[in-house]
mmCIF file of C-alpha atoms in Angstrom:
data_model
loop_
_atom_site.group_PDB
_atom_site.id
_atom_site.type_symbol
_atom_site.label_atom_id
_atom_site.label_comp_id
_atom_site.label_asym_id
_atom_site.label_seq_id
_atom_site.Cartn_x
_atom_site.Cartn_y
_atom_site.Cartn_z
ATOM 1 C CA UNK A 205 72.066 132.419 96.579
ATOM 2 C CA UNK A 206 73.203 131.635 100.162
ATOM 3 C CA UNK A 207 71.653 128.511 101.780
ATOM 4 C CA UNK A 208 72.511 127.215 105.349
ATOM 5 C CA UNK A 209 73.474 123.824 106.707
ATOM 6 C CA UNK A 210 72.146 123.746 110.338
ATOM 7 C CA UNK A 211 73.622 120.622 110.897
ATOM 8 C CA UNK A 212 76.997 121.089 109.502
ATOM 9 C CA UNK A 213 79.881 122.130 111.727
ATOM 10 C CA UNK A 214 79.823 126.280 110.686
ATOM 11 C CA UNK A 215 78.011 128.215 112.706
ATOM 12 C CA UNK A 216 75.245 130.052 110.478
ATOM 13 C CA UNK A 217 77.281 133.571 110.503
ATOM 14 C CA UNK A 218 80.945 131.817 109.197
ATOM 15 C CA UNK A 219 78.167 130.045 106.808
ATOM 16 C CA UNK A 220 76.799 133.311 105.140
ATOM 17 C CA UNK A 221 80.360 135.025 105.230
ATOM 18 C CA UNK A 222 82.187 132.066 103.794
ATOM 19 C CA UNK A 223 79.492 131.865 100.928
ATOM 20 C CA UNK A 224 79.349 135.805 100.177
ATOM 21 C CA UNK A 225 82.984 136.119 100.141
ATOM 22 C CA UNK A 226 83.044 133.054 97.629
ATOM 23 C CA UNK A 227 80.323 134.876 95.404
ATOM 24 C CA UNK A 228 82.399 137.820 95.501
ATOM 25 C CA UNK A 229 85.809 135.783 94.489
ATOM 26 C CA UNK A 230 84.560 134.177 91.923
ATOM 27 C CA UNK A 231 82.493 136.453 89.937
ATOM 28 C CA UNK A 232 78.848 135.904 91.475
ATOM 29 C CA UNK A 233 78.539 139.393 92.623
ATOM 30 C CA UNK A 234 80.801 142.284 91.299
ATOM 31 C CA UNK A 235 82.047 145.589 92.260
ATOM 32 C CA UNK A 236 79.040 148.245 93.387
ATOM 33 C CA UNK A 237 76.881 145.558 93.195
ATOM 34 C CA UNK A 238 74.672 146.070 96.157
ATOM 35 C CA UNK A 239 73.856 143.452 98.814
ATOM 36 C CA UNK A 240 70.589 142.783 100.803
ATOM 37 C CA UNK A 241 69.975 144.341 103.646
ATOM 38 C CA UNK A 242 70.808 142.985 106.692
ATOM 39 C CA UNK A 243 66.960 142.688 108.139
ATOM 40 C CA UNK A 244 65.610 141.470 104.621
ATOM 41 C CA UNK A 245 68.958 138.895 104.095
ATOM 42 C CA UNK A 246 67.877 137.540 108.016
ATOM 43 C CA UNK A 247 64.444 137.240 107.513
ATOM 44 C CA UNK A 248 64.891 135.185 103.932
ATOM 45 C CA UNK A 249 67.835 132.819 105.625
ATOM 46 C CA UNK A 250 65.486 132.738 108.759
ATOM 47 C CA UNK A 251 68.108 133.881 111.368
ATOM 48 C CA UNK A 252 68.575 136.543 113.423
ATOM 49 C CA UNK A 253 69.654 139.924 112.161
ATOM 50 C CA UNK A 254 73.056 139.865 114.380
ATOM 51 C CA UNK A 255 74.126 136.711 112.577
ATOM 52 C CA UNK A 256 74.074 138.588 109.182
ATOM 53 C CA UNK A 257 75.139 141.883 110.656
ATOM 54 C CA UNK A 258 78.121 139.378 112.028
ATOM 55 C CA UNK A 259 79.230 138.278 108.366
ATOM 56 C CA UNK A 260 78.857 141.216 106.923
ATOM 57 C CA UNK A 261 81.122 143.238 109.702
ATOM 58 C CA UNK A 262 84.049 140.290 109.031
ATOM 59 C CA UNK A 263 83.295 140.858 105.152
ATOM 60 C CA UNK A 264 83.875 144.720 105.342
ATOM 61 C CA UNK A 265 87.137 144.168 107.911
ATOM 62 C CA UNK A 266 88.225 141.624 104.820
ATOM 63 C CA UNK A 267 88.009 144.865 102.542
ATOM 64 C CA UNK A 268 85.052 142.505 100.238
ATOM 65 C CA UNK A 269 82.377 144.917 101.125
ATOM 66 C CA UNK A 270 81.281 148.315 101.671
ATOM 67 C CA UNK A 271 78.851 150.247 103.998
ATOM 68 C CA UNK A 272 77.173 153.336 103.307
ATOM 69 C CA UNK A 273 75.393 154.207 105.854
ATOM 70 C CA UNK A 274 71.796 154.316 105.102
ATOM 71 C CA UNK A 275 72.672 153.572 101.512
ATOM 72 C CA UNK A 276 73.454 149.937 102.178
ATOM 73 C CA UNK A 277 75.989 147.508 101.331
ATOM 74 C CA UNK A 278 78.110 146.672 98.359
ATOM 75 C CA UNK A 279 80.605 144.833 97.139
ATOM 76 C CA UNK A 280 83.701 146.567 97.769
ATOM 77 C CA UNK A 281 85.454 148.506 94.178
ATOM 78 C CA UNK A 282 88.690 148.280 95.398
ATOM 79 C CA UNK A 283 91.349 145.981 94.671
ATOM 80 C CA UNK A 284 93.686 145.677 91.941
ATOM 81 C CA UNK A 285 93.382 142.139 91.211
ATOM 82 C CA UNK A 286 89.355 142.144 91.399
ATOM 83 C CA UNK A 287 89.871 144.689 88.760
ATOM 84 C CA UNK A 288 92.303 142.657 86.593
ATOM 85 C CA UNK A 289 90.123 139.623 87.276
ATOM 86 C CA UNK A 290 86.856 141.311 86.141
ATOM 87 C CA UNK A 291 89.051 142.852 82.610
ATOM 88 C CA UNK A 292 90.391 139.449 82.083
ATOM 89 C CA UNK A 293 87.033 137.395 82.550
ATOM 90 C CA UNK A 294 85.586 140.421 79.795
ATOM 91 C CA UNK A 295 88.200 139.874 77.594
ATOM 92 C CA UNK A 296 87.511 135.808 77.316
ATOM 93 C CA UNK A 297 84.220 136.506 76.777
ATOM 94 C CA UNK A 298 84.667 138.559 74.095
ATOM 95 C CA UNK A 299 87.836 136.645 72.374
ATOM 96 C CA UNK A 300 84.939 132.933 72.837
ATOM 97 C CA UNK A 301 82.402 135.393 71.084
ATOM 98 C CA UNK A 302 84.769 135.875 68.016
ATOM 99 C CA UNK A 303 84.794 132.402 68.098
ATOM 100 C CA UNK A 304 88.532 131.842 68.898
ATOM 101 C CA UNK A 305 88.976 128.778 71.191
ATOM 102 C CA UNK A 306 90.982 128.999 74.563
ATOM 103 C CA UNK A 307 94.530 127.699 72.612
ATOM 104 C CA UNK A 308 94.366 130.499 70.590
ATOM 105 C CA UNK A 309 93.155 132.639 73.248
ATOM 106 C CA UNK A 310 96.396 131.812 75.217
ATOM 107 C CA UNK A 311 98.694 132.023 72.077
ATOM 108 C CA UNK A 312 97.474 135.680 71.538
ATOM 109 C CA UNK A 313 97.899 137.003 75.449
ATOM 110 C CA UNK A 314 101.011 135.302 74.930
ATOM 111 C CA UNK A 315 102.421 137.146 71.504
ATOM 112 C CA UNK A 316 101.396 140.244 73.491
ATOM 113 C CA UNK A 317 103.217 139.419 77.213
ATOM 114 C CA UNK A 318 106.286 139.154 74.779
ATOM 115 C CA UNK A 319 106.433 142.803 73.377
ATOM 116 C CA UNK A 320 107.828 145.543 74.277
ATOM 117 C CA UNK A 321 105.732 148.325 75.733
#
């Protein structure tokens, strides 16, 4: 959820890039996940179109998102380390579900960094 601080110091664009990019960064939104569009993301933030259009140019020059034309946009697939991030936030999960706490969590990625192969 993006909200806007008219009277902080960002102008409303930098506000909705800063907070998108932060979503996508820390695991808010994911890879192919598909964004609003840029009329429908305006009207709910109550801004003009061009001020989302803005952020989301700056996020696609970053490499965070996609266009597809008519399609939309979406959060970008590329990117090694999203990747790795996303398979290493999975395994946790899974590891917690077994019921393992984080020590032993560690303790096992690190028996495995120290072989061969």
């Amino acid at each position: 959820m993006i909200t806007l601080d008219a009277s902080g110091p960002l102008p409303p664009f930098e506000q909705i890039r800063s907070q998108l990019a932060d979503q996508i960064e820390h695991e808010g939104l994911r890879a192919g996940d598909r964004l609003p569009t840029v009329r429908r993301l305006a009207e709910d933030l109550g801004v003009a179109a061009n001020t989302v259009a803005r952020a989301y140019r700056e996020l696609e020059t970053a490499g965070l998102i996609e266009t597809r034309g008519r399609a939309g946009s979406f959060v970008a697939g590329s990117g090694v380390e999203r990747e790795a991030r996303e398979a290493a936030r999975l395994y946790v999960e899974r590891v917690r579900a077994l019921g393992l706490d984080d020590r032993a969590l560690l303790q096992l990625v690190t028996r495995l960094l120290g072989q061969p192969g």
